[in-house]
Coordinates of C-alpha atoms (C1' of nucleotides) in Angstrom, one line a residue:
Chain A
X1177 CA 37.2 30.1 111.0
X1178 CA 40.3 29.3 112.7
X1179 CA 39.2 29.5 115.9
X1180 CA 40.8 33.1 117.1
X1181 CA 39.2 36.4 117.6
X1182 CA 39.1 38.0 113.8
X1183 CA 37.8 35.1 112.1
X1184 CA 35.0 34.7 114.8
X1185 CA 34.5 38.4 114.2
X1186 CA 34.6 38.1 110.5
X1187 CA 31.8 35.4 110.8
X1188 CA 29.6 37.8 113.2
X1189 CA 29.8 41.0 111.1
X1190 CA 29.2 39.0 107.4
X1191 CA 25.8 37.3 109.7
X1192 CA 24.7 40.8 111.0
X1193 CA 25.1 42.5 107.1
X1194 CA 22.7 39.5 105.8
X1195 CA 25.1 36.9 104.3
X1196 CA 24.1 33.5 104.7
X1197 CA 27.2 32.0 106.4
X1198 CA 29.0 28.6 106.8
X1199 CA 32.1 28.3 109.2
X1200 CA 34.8 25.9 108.0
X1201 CA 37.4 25.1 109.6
X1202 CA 40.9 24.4 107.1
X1203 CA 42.9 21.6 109.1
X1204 CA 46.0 22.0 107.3
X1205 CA 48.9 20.6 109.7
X1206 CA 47.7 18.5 112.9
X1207 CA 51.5 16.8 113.7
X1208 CA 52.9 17.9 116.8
X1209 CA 56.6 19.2 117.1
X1210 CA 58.7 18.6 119.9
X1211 CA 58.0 21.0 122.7
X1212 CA 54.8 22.1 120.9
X1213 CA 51.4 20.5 120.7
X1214 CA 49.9 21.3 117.6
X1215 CA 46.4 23.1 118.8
X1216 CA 44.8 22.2 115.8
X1217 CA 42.6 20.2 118.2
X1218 CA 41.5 23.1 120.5
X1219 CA 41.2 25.4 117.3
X1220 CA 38.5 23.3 115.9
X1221 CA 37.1 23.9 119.0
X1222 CA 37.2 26.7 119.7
X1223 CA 35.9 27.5 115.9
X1224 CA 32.9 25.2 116.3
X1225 CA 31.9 26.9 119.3
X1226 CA 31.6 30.3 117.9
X1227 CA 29.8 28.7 114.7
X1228 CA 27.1 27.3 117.2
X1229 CA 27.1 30.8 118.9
X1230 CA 26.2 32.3 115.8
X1231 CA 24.0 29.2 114.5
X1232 CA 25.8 28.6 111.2
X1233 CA 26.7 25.7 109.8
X1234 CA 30.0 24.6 110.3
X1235 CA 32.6 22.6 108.2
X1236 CA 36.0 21.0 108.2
X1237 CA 38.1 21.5 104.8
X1238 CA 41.3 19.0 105.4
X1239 CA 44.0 20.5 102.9
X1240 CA 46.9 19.0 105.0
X1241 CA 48.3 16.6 102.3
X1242 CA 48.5 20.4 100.0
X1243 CA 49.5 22.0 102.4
X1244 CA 52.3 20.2 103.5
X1245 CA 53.3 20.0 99.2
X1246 CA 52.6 23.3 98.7
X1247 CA 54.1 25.2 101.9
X1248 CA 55.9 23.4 104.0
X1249 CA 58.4 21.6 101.4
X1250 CA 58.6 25.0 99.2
X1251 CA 59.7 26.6 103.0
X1252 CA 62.0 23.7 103.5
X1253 CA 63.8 23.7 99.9
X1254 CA 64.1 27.3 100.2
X1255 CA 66.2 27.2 103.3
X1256 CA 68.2 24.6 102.2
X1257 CA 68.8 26.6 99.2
X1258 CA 70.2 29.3 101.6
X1259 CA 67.0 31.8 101.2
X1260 CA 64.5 33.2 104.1
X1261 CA 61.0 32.1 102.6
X1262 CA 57.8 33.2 103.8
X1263 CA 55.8 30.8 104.2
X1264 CA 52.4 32.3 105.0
X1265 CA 52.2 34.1 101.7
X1266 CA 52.9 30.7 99.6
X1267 CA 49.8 29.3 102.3
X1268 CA 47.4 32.3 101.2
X1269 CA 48.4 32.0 97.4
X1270 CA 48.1 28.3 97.1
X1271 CA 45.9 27.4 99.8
X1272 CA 43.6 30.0 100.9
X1273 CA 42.7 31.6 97.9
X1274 CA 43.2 28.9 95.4
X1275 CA 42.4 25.5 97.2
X1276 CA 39.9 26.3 99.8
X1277 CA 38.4 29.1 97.5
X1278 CA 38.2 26.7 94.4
X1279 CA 37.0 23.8 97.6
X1280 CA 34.1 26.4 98.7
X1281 CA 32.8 27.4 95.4
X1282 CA 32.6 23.9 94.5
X1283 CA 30.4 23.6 97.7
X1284 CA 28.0 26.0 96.7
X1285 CA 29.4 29.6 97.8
X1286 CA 29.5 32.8 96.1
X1287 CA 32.1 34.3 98.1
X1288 CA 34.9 33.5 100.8
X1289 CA 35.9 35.6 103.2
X1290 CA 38.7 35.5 105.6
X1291 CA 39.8 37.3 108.8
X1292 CA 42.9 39.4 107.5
X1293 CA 43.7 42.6 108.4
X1294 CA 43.7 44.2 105.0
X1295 CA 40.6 45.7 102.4
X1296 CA 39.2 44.8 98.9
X1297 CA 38.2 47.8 97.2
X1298 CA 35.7 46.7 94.3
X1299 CA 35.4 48.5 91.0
X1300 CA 38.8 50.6 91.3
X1301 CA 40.0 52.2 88.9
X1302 CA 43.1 51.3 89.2
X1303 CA 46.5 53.1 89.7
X1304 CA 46.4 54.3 85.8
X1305 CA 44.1 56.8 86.5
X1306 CA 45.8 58.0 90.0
X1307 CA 47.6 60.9 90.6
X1308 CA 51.4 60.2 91.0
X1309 CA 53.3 60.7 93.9
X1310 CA 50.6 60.7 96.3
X1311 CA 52.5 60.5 99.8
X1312 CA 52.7 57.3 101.0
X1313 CA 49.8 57.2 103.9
X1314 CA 46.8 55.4 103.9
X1315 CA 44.0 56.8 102.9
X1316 CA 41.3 57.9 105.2
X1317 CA 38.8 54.7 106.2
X1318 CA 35.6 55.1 104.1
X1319 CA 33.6 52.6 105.6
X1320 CA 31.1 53.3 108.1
X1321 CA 30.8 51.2 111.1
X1322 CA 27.4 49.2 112.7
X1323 CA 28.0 47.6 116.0
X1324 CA 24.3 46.3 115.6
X1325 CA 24.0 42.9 117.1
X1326 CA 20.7 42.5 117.3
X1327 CA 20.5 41.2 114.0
X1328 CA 18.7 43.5 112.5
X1329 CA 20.0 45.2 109.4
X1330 CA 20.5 48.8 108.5
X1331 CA 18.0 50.3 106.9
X1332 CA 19.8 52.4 104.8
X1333 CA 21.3 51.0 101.7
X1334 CA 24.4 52.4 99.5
X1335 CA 24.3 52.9 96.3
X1336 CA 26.8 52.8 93.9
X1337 CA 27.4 49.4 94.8
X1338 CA 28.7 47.1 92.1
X1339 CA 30.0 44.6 94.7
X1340 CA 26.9 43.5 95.4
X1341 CA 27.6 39.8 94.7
X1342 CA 26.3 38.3 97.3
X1343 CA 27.6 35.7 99.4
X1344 CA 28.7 34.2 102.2
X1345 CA 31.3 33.6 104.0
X1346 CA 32.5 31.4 106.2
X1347 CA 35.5 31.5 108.0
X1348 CA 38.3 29.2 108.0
X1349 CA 40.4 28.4 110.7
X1350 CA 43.8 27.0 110.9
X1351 CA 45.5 26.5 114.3
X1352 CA 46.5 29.1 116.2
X1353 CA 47.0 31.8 114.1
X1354 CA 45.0 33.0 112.3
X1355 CA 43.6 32.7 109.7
X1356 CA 40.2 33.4 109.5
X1357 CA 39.1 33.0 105.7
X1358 CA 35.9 31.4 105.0
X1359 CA 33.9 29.9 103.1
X1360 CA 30.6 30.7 101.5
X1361 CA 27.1 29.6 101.9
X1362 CA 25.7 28.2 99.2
X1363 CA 22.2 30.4 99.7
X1364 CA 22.9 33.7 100.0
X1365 CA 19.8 35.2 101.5
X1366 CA 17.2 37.0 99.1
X1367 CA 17.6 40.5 101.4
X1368 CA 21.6 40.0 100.2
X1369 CA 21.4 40.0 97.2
X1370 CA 18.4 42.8 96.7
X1371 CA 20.6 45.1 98.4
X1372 CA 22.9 46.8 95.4
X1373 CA 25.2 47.9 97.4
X1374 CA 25.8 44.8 99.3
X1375 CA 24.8 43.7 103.1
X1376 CA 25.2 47.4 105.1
X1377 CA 27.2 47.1 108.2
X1378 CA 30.3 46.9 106.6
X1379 CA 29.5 47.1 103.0
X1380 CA 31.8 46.2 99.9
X1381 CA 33.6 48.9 98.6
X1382 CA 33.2 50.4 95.3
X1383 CA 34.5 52.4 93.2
X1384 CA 33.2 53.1 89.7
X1385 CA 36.2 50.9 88.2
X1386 CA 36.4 47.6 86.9
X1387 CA 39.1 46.6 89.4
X1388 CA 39.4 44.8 92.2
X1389 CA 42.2 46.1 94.3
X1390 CA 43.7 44.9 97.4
X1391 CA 44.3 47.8 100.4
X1392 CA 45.9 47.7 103.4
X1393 CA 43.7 47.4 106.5
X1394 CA 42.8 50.5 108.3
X1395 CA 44.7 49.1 111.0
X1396 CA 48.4 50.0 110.5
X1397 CA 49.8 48.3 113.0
X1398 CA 48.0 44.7 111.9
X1399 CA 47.7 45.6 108.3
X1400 CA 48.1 41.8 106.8
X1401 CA 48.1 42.9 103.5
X1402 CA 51.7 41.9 102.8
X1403 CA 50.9 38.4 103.4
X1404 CA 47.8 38.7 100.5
X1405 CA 50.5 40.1 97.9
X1406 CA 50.5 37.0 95.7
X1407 CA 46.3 36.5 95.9
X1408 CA 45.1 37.0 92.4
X1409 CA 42.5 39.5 91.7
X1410 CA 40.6 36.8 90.4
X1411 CA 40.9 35.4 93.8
X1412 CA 39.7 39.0 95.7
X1413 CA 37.0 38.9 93.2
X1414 CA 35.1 36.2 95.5
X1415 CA 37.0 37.3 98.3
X1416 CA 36.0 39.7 101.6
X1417 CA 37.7 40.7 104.5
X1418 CA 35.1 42.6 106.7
X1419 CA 38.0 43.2 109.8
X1420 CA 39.8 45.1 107.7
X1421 CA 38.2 48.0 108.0
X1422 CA 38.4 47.8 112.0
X1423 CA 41.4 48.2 114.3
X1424 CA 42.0 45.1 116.1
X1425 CA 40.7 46.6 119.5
X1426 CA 37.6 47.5 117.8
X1427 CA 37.8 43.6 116.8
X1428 CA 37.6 42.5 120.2
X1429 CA 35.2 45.1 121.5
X1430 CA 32.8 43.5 118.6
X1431 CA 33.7 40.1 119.9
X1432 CA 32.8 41.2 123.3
X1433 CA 29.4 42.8 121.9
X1434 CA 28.7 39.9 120.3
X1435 CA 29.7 37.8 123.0
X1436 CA 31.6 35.5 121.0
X1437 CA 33.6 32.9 123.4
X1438 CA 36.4 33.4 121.4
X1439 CA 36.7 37.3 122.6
X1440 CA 39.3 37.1 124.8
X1441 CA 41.7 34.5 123.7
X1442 CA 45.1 35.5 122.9
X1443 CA 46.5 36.1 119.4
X1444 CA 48.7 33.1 118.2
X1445 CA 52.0 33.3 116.0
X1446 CA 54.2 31.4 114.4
X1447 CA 54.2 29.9 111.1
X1448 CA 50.4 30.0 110.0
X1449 CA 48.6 26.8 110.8
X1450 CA 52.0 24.9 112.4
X1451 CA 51.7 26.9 115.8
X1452 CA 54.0 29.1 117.3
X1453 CA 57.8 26.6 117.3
X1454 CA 60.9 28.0 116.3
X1455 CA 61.5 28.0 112.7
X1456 CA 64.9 26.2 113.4
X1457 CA 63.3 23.6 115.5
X1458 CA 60.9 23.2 113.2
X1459 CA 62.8 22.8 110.5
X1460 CA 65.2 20.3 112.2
X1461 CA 62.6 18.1 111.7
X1462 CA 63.3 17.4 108.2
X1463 CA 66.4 18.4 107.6
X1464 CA 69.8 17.4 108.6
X1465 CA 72.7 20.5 109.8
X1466 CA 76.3 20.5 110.5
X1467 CA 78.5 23.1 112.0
X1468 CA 80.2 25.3 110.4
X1469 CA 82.2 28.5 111.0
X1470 CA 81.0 31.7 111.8
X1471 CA 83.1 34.4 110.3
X1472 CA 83.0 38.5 110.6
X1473 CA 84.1 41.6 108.8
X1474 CA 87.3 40.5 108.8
X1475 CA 87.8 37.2 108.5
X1476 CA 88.3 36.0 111.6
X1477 CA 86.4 32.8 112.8
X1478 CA 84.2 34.1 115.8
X1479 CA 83.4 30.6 116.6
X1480 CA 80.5 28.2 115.2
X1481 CA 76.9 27.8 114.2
X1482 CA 75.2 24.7 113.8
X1483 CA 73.6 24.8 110.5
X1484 CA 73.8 28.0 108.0
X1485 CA 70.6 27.4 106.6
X1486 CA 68.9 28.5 109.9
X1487 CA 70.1 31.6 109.6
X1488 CA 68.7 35.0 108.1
X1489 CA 70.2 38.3 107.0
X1490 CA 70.0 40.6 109.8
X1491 CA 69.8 38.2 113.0
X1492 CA 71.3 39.1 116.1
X1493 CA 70.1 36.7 118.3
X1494 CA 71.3 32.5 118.1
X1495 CA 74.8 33.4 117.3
X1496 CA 76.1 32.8 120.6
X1497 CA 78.9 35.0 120.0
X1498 CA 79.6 38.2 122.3
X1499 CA 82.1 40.3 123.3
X1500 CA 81.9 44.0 123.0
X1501 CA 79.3 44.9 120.2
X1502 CA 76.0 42.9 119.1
X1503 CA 76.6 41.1 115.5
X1504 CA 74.1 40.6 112.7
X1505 CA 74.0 38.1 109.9
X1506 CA 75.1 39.7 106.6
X1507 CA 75.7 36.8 104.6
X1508 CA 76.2 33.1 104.4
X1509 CA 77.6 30.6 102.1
X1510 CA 75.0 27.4 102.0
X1511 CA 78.0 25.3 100.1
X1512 CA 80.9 26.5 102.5
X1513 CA 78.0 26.0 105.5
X1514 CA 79.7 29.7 106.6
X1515 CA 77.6 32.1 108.1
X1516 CA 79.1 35.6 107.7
X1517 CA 78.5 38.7 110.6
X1518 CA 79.8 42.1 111.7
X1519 CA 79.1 43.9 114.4
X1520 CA 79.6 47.2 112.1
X1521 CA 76.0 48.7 111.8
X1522 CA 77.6 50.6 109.3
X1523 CA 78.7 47.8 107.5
X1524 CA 77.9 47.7 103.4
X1525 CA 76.5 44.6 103.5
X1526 CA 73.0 45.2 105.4
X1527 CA 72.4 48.3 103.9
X1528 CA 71.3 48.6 100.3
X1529 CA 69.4 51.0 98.2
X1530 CA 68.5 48.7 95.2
X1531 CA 67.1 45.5 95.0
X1532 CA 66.3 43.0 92.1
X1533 CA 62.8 40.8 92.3
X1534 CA 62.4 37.9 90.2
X1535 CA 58.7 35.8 90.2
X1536 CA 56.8 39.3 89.9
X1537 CA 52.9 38.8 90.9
X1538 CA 50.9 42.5 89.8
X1539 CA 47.7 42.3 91.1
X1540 CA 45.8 44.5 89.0
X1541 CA 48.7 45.6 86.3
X1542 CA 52.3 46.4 86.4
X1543 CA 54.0 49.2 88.5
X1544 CA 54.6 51.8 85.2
X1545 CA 58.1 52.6 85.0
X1546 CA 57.8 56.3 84.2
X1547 CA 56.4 56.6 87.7
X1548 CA 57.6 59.9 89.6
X1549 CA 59.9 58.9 92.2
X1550 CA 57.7 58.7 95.6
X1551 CA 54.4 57.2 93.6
X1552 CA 55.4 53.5 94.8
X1553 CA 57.1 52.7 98.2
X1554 CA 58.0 48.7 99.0
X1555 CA 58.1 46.9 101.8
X1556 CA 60.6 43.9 102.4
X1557 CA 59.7 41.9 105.2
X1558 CA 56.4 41.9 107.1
X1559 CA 56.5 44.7 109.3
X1560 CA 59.5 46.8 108.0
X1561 CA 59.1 50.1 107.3
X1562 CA 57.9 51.0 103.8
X1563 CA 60.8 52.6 101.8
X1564 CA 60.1 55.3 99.0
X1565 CA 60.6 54.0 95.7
X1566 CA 62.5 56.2 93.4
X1567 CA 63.1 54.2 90.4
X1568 CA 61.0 50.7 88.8
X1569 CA 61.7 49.1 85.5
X1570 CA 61.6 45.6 84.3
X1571 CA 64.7 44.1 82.9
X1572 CA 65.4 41.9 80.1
X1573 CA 64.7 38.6 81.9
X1574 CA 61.4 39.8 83.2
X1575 CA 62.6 40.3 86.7
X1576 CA 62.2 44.1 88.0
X1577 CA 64.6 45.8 89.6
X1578 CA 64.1 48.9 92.3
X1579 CA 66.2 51.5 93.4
X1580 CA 65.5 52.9 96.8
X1581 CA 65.1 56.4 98.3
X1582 CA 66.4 55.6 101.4
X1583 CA 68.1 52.4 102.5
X1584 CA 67.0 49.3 103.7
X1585 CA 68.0 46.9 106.2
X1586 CA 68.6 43.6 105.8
X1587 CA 67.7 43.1 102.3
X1588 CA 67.2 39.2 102.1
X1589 CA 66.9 36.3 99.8
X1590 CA 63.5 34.9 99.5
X1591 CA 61.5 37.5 101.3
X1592 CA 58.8 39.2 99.1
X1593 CA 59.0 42.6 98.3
X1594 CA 55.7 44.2 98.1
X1595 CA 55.2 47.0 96.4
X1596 CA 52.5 50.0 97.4
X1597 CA 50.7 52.8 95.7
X1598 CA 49.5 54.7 99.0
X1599 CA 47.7 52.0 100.7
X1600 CA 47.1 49.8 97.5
X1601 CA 48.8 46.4 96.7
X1602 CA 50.7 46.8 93.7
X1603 CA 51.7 43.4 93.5
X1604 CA 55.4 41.9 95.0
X1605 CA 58.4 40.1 93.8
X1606 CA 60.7 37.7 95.9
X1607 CA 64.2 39.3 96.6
X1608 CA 67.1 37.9 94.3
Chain B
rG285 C1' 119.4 35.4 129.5
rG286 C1' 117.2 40.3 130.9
rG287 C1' 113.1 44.1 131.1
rC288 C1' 107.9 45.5 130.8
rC289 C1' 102.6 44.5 130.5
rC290 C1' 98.5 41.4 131.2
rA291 C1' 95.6 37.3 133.6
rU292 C1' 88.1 39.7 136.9
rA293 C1' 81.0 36.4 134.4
rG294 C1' 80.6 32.0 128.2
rC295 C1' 83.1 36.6 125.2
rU296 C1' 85.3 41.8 125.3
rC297 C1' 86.5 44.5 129.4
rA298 C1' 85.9 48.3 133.8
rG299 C1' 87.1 48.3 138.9
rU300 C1' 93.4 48.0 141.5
rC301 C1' 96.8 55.3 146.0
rG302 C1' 93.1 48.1 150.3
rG303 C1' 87.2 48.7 153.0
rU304 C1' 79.2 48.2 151.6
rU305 C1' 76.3 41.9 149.2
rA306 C1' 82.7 42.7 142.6
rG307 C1' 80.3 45.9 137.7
rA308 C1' 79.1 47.1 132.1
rG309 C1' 78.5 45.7 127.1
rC310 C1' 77.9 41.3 124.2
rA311 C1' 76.1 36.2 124.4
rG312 C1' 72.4 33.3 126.9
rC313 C1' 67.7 32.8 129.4
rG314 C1' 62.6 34.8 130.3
rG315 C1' 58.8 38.3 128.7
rC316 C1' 56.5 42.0 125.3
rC317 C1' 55.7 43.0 120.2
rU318 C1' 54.5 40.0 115.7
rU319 C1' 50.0 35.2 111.2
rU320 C1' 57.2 34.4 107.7
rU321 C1' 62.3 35.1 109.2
rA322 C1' 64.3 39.1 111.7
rA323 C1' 64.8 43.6 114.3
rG324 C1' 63.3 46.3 118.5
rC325 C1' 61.7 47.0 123.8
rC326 C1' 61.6 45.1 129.1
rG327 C1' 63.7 41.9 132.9
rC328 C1' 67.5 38.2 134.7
rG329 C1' 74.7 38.0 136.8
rU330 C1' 75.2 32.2 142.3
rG331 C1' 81.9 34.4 139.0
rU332 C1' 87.8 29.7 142.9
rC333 C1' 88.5 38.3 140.8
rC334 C1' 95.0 32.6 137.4
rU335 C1' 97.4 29.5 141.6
rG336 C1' 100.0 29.3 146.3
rG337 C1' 101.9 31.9 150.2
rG338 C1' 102.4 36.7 152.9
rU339 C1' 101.1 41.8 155.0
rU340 C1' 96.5 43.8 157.2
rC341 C1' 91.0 44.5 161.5
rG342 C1' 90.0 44.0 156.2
rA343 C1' 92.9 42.4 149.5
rA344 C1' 90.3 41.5 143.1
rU345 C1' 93.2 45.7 144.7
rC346 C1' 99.8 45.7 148.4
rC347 C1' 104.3 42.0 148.7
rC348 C1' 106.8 37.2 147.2
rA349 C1' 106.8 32.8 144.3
rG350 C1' 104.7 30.0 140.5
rU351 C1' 101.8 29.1 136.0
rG352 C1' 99.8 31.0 131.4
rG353 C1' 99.6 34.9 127.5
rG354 C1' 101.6 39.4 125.0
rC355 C1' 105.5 42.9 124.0
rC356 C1' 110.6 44.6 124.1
rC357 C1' 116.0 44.2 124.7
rU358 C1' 121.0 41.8 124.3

RNA sequence: GGGCCCAUAGCUCAGUCGGUUAGAGCAGCGGCCUUUUAAGCCGCGUGUCCUGGGUUCGAAUCCCAGUGGGCCCU
């Protein structure tokens, strides 16, 4: 639990569906940054408070020292090495799903479960058996909702359930944002597990597959599954994500039914965990800059920047140059310490329909090259629209290389591509 | 040596047949959006209108001189 809305939410809807939950808190960065109190503190807080609300236990998992190897350095040597990292996908690889899932097995749970904005669909099929070139829209929520609160459980039970592991969840917590993963209970409750189709409420998907697949949340606009593209199926195996089949102002409507104290407090952003500080800022605090020239379409020095590495492909704003037109990062040179722009929105270089991926992650299998053009669309940056994918195949090296339907903007080194089948996680790649 | 053009907000410029509190875009700042980085959206302009004189009720706008740029011609 990390102390916002969705993973007090999580928490309350895995109680009220019969899991025996435990609340833990992962303290993975407590320093403060200039200008920016870490709110680890008030997080924890914040966290607790809901856990005693809901009367679970509640527990502290302290991964800082991994986290700080594991996600903070890998963000700092990639921008040294001139590439836009993403941090918060290394932190749910090698932290959430890996250390605090290996930390909360090890303490007795069956299952974790965080606060994302995304859906595990159990015993899938998998794409292989798909139809091809479904259009690229989510499919149609299949979940039905139970606002109960009074503890009581549905009746009913669903069948076909192979999910029905059992489990518990607890919630993890991280500073402001959000995280919200959790950690099991090491008892899940007899009613739990007697129920094959898992707790009601919310109740696992399942498909008559032997795949566990990762779906974006019903959600579009919060849909979080680009962040989980490097979890492991292993990983979703143990894993649920009970918001994810809510919209986040259903999320805080539930908060407010279940009068959690966490129901109105605002979102948080930033860099998961580290709080919301400029990335530059943040960065300056372990690495050392000098100016160097900024230089446009046509070679002429528009004047200076103060560090190339804290720039991205695409930025407009922090240049500090003006005059007529805005101008966007297209390039730099890490070695020269040159950052390159053009206030052309025509211009070649931020528009490209191909793109190479190297350190490929396939969560259930690999994308199958003889795919119809329009069975896969990619995304590459959180957020950015999802492009049609009209040609996959893996090259010689084992990296994979797309070509586009349409073009994409920005196209930059060290953001992940992910890769979708409809609303299904394919897998991603990090952009070469 | 002569002729012409320009000099207005950090940047690029509009406004100059004289007349409300001098404008726009870009940058910057603030906010929204957002668990990366961006983008995008909304809001914010307190400037010696190059300087010094002059004309006028009134000048960024007209006149003179100067300074600083650019172009052209012998």
């Amino acid at each position: 639990m990390s102390g916002g809305v969705d993973s007090s939410v999580t928490a309350a809807l895995l109680m009220q569906q019969g899991y025996d939950v435990t609340g833990v808190y992962m303290k993975n960065w407590s320093q403060d940054l200039p200008g920016m109190a870490c709110p680890w503190k008030q997080d924890y807080q914040d966290a607790k408070r809901v856990a005693v609300q809901l009367g679970i236990p509640f527990k502290l998992y302290d991964f800082e020292k991994q986290y700080r190897e594991k996600v903070v350095e890998y963000m700092i040597d990639e921008y040294q090495a001139g590439r836009t990292p993403n941090p918060d996908i290394m932190c749910n690889q090698e932290v959430k799903f890996k250390l605090f899932l290996h930390a909360a097995l090890a303490d007795g749970a069956d299952l974790i479960a965080t606060g994302h904005y995304a859906r595990i669909v159990r015993g899938a099929s998998s794409s292989s058996s798909r139809p091809a070139g479904v259009s690229p829209k989510w499919s149609p929520r299949t979940i039905q909702r139970d606002y109960r609160l009074d503890g009581q459980f549905s009746a009913r039970e669903r069948s076909g359930g192979a999910g029905g592991a059992a489990a518990l969840i607890g919630l993890n917590a991280e500073t402001e944002h959000s995280l919200r993963s959790g950690v099991l209970s090491p008892h899940p409750s007899p009613s739990v597990l007697s129920a094959p189709g898992g707790p009601q409420g919310v109740p696992l998907q399942v498909r008559s597959g032997k795949h566990t697949e990762l779906h974006a949340g019903v959600d579009v606009n919060k849909d979080q599954s680009y962040f989980l593209c490097r979890v492991t199926e292993d990983a979703l195996q143990k894993s649920l994500m009970p918001i994810g089949e809510y919209t986040k102002p259903e999320v805080r409507e539930l908060a407010r039914k279940f009068g959690l104290y966490t129901a109105e407090k605002k979102d948080s952003q930033g860099i998961c965990f580290v709080g919301n500080v400029g990335i530059k800022e943040f960065l300056q605090q372990f690495v050392t800059s000098r100016a160097g020239r900024i230089i446009d379409q046509h070679g002429k020095v528009l004047g200076e920047h103060d560090g190339a590495l804290f720039y991205t492909i695409g930025q407009r704003q922090g240049l500090g140059i003006g005059g007529g037109l805005p101008y966007y990062v297209v390039g730099k040179n890490i070695d020269k310490n040159e950052v390159y722009v053009t206030n052309d929105l025509q211009d070649s270089r931020l528009w490209h329909d191909e793109l190479t991926l190297t350190s490929p992650h396939w969560i259930n299998e690999p994308p199958c090259a003889e795919s119809p053009e329009g069975r896969y669309a990619v995304r590459t940056r959180y957020r950015a629209p999802l492009l049609g994918v009209k040609q996959i195949r893996q090259l010689e090296n084992g990296n994979w290389h797309l070509v586009l339907a349409e073009e994409v903007r920005a196209l930059t080194a060290g953001q992940s591509a992910v890769l979708y089948e409809d609303d299904r996680v394919v897998g991603s790649g990090i952009v070469i």
